């Protein structure tokens, strides 16, 4: 049994492995931890279950796995459906996840993750627009090449989990106009997932 340490609802990195497990109906124990205003006390508390004192972190088979991408890869060894069955789709998905994992910094900085509110931007910085254009390009590419309705094909996989918080950010800050029609439809598909609604409760 997996034990996943997360913080709902404002940790976007926690959301990624959590929603992947939910969408694929993979059994796990959810352990909710809360962020503290005192960062030193938070570190002291978190380091008891996470070597980096960060979340998410997965405990499985007497092993501790930290970082969302490493967690996803670990789960994929037990559940191959985490990634697309098609080799090209898997390769594309891993590339897109890696880009998401390390990129789009301006979007993250300007548009903090808060799926509970709506706060449209009155001015959108050029660097954020550039990030949105690249996201739209990626989404169009995946949806077109692998025929949808998800980025790597017919089923929800890790690459969708990685971009779901991005879809939420776009909604929070009213940035849908920067997406193509096919990307807007995909964004709405993610936002309408029952598992996301469960995360927000």
GROMACS .gro file of C-alpha atoms in nm:
model
  201
    1UNK     CA    1   0.000   0.000   0.000
    2UNK     CA    2   0.126   0.345  -0.090
    3UNK     CA    3   0.118   0.625   0.167
    4UNK     CA    4   0.115   0.968   0.002
    5UNK     CA    5   0.190   1.278   0.210
    6UNK     CA    6   0.022   1.585   0.063
    7UNK     CA    7  -0.130   1.920   0.149
    8UNK     CA    8  -0.474   2.004   0.011
    9UNK     CA    9  -0.584   2.217  -0.162
   10UNK     CA   10  -0.301   2.462  -0.232
   11UNK     CA   11  -0.004   2.238  -0.311
   12UNK     CA   12   0.008   2.195  -0.687
   13UNK     CA   13   0.293   1.945  -0.664
   14UNK     CA   14   0.086   1.735  -0.422
   15UNK     CA   15  -0.207   1.744  -0.662
   16UNK     CA   16  -0.013   1.581  -0.944
   17UNK     CA   17   0.053   1.234  -0.797
   18UNK     CA   18  -0.271   1.244  -0.595
   19UNK     CA   19  -0.497   1.298  -0.896
   20UNK     CA   20  -0.304   1.043  -1.100
   21UNK     CA   21  -0.367   0.778  -0.835
   22UNK     CA   22  -0.733   0.878  -0.811
   23UNK     CA   23  -0.795   0.880  -1.186
   24UNK     CA   24  -0.630   0.541  -1.232
   25UNK     CA   25  -0.808   0.396  -0.927
   26UNK     CA   26  -0.479   0.294  -0.768
   27UNK     CA   27  -0.524   0.228  -0.394
   28UNK     CA   28  -0.328   0.448  -0.153
   29UNK     CA   29  -0.339   0.601   0.192
   30UNK     CA   30  -0.372   0.979   0.187
   31UNK     CA   31  -0.190   1.161   0.466
   32UNK     CA   32  -0.278   1.529   0.490
   33UNK     CA   33  -0.017   1.762   0.638
   34UNK     CA   34  -0.054   2.135   0.684
   35UNK     CA   35   0.189   2.410   0.600
   36UNK     CA   36   0.299   2.620   0.898
   37UNK     CA   37   0.370   2.992   0.913
   38UNK     CA   38   0.687   2.919   1.109
   39UNK     CA   39   0.909   2.764   0.841
   40UNK     CA   40   1.158   2.628   1.093
   41UNK     CA   41   0.885   2.441   1.279
   42UNK     CA   42   0.746   2.319   0.948
   43UNK     CA   43   1.083   2.180   0.848
   44UNK     CA   44   1.120   2.006   1.182
   45UNK     CA   45   0.777   1.849   1.138
   46UNK     CA   46   0.812   1.755   0.771
   47UNK     CA   47   1.163   1.609   0.793
   48UNK     CA   48   1.018   1.329   1.007
   49UNK     CA   49   0.857   1.181   0.695
   50UNK     CA   50   1.034   1.360   0.407
   51UNK     CA   51   1.413   1.375   0.361
   52UNK     CA   52   1.385   1.717   0.196
   53UNK     CA   53   1.116   1.843   0.437
   54UNK     CA   54   0.899   1.901   0.129
   55UNK     CA   55   0.586   1.743  -0.009
   56UNK     CA   56   0.466   1.539  -0.184
   57UNK     CA   57   0.648   1.232  -0.060
   58UNK     CA   58   0.554   0.867  -0.106
   59UNK     CA   59   0.620   0.584   0.138
   60UNK     CA   60   0.608   0.239  -0.021
   61UNK     CA   61   0.767  -0.095   0.063
   62UNK     CA   62   0.990   0.059   0.332
   63UNK     CA   63   1.114   0.306   0.072
   64UNK     CA   64   1.073   0.684   0.070
   65UNK     CA   65   1.033   0.851  -0.269
   66UNK     CA   66   1.032   1.229  -0.292
   67UNK     CA   67   0.967   1.473  -0.576
   68UNK     CA   68   0.653   1.442  -0.785
   69UNK     CA   69   0.826   1.318  -1.100
   70UNK     CA   70   1.019   1.049  -0.912
   71UNK     CA   71   0.697   0.945  -0.738
   72UNK     CA   72   0.518   0.907  -1.071
   73UNK     CA   73   0.801   0.698  -1.216
   74UNK     CA   74   0.802   0.473  -0.910
   75UNK     CA   75   0.428   0.415  -0.935
   76UNK     CA   76   0.465   0.343  -1.308
   77UNK     CA   77   0.686   0.044  -1.228
   78UNK     CA   78   0.388  -0.114  -1.051
   79UNK     CA   79   0.118   0.029  -1.277
   80UNK     CA   80   0.230   0.068  -1.641
   81UNK     CA   81  -0.092   0.255  -1.728
   82UNK     CA   82   0.061   0.561  -1.561
   83UNK     CA   83   0.217   0.625  -1.902
   84UNK     CA   84   0.069   0.576  -2.248
   85UNK     CA   85   0.094   0.230  -2.404
   86UNK     CA   86   0.238   0.371  -2.727
   87UNK     CA   87   0.615   0.420  -2.716
   88UNK     CA   88   0.615   0.753  -2.900
   89UNK     CA   89   0.337   0.884  -2.676
   90UNK     CA   90   0.536   0.779  -2.368
   91UNK     CA   91   0.848   0.953  -2.491
   92UNK     CA   92   0.657   1.271  -2.575
   93UNK     CA   93   0.480   1.258  -2.237
   94UNK     CA   94   0.804   1.226  -2.043
   95UNK     CA   95   0.953   1.519  -2.234
   96UNK     CA   96   0.645   1.732  -2.165
   97UNK     CA   97   0.644   1.638  -1.796
   98UNK     CA   98   1.013   1.722  -1.764
   99UNK     CA   99   0.952   2.060  -1.928
  100UNK     CA  100   0.663   2.126  -1.690
  101UNK     CA  101   0.870   2.013  -1.393
  102UNK     CA  102   1.151   2.259  -1.459
  103UNK     CA  103   0.991   2.532  -1.669
  104UNK     CA  104   0.718   2.793  -1.699
  105UNK     CA  105   0.870   2.986  -1.411
  106UNK     CA  106   0.707   3.321  -1.489
  107UNK     CA  107   0.361   3.167  -1.497
  108UNK     CA  108   0.431   3.006  -1.160
  109UNK     CA  109   0.570   3.326  -1.010
  110UNK     CA  110   0.296   3.559  -1.129
  111UNK     CA  111   0.005   3.315  -1.108
  112UNK     CA  112   0.029   3.130  -0.780
  113UNK     CA  113  -0.172   2.810  -0.746
  114UNK     CA  114  -0.505   2.877  -0.576
  115UNK     CA  115  -0.793   2.681  -0.729
  116UNK     CA  116  -1.038   2.818  -0.472
  117UNK     CA  117  -1.050   3.172  -0.611
  118UNK     CA  118  -1.095   3.360  -0.937
  119UNK     CA  119  -0.866   3.659  -0.983
  120UNK     CA  120  -0.833   3.766  -1.348
  121UNK     CA  121  -0.512   3.949  -1.435
  122UNK     CA  122  -0.566   4.303  -1.562
  123UNK     CA  123  -0.221   4.304  -1.721
  124UNK     CA  124  -0.044   3.992  -1.842
  125UNK     CA  125   0.337   4.020  -1.855
  126UNK     CA  126   0.505   3.922  -2.181
  127UNK     CA  127   0.696   3.641  -2.010
  128UNK     CA  128   0.369   3.490  -1.891
  129UNK     CA  129   0.225   3.518  -2.242
  130UNK     CA  130   0.533   3.336  -2.373
  131UNK     CA  131   0.476   3.055  -2.122
  132UNK     CA  132   0.110   3.031  -2.222
  133UNK     CA  133   0.199   3.013  -2.591
  134UNK     CA  134   0.438   2.727  -2.523
  135UNK     CA  135   0.178   2.545  -2.312
  136UNK     CA  136  -0.079   2.586  -2.589
  137UNK     CA  137   0.172   2.455  -2.842
  138UNK     CA  138   0.241   2.148  -2.627
  139UNK     CA  139  -0.125   2.076  -2.570
  140UNK     CA  140  -0.211   2.111  -2.939
  141UNK     CA  141   0.079   1.885  -3.029
  142UNK     CA  142  -0.021   1.607  -2.790
  143UNK     CA  143  -0.392   1.626  -2.863
  144UNK     CA  144  -0.336   1.625  -3.239
  145UNK     CA  145  -0.059   1.368  -3.261
  146UNK     CA  146  -0.215   1.114  -3.024
  147UNK     CA  147  -0.580   1.185  -3.114
  148UNK     CA  148  -0.707   1.282  -2.766
  149UNK     CA  149  -0.915   1.339  -2.570
  150UNK     CA  150  -0.613   1.344  -2.335
  151UNK     CA  151  -0.262   1.457  -2.415
  152UNK     CA  152  -0.122   1.110  -2.482
  153UNK     CA  153  -0.433   0.948  -2.623
  154UNK     CA  154  -0.761   0.803  -2.505
  155UNK     CA  155  -0.686   0.774  -2.133
  156UNK     CA  156  -0.572   1.001  -1.851
  157UNK     CA  157  -0.201   0.951  -1.782
  158UNK     CA  158   0.084   1.118  -1.595
  159UNK     CA  159   0.125   1.398  -1.847
  160UNK     CA  160  -0.234   1.508  -1.785
  161UNK     CA  161  -0.173   1.500  -1.411
  162UNK     CA  162   0.130   1.724  -1.455
  163UNK     CA  163  -0.059   1.983  -1.658
  164UNK     CA  164  -0.380   1.982  -1.455
  165UNK     CA  165  -0.256   2.248  -1.210
  166UNK     CA  166  -0.164   2.460  -1.512
  167UNK     CA  167  -0.520   2.430  -1.640
  168UNK     CA  168  -0.637   2.545  -1.299
  169UNK     CA  169  -0.400   2.842  -1.295
  170UNK     CA  170  -0.527   2.950  -1.635
  171UNK     CA  171  -0.884   2.943  -1.503
  172UNK     CA  172  -0.799   3.125  -1.180
  173UNK     CA  173  -0.635   3.414  -1.361
  174UNK     CA  174  -0.869   3.431  -1.661
  175UNK     CA  175  -0.608   3.344  -1.921
  176UNK     CA  176  -0.819   3.119  -2.144
  177UNK     CA  177  -0.803   3.365  -2.435
  178UNK     CA  178  -0.438   3.276  -2.480
  179UNK     CA  179  -0.533   2.917  -2.564
  180UNK     CA  180  -0.648   2.771  -2.894
  181UNK     CA  181  -0.993   2.617  -2.913
  182UNK     CA  182  -0.861   2.262  -2.887
  183UNK     CA  183  -0.659   2.356  -2.579
  184UNK     CA  184  -0.954   2.530  -2.415
  185UNK     CA  185  -1.164   2.216  -2.461
  186UNK     CA  186  -0.888   2.010  -2.305
  187UNK     CA  187  -0.856   2.254  -2.016
  188UNK     CA  188  -1.227   2.224  -1.942
  189UNK     CA  189  -1.206   1.846  -1.958
  190UNK     CA  190  -0.943   1.851  -1.684
  191UNK     CA  191  -1.129   2.104  -1.471
  192UNK     CA  192  -1.447   1.895  -1.489
  193UNK     CA  193  -1.285   1.580  -1.354
  194UNK     CA  194  -1.474   1.457  -1.045
  195UNK     CA  195  -1.143   1.383  -0.876
  196UNK     CA  196  -1.047   1.750  -0.899
  197UNK     CA  197  -1.375   1.848  -0.737
  198UNK     CA  198  -1.295   1.602  -0.456
  199UNK     CA  199  -0.954   1.766  -0.412
  200UNK     CA  200  -1.117   2.106  -0.367
  201UNK     CA  201  -1.355   1.996  -0.091
   0.00000   0.00000   0.00000
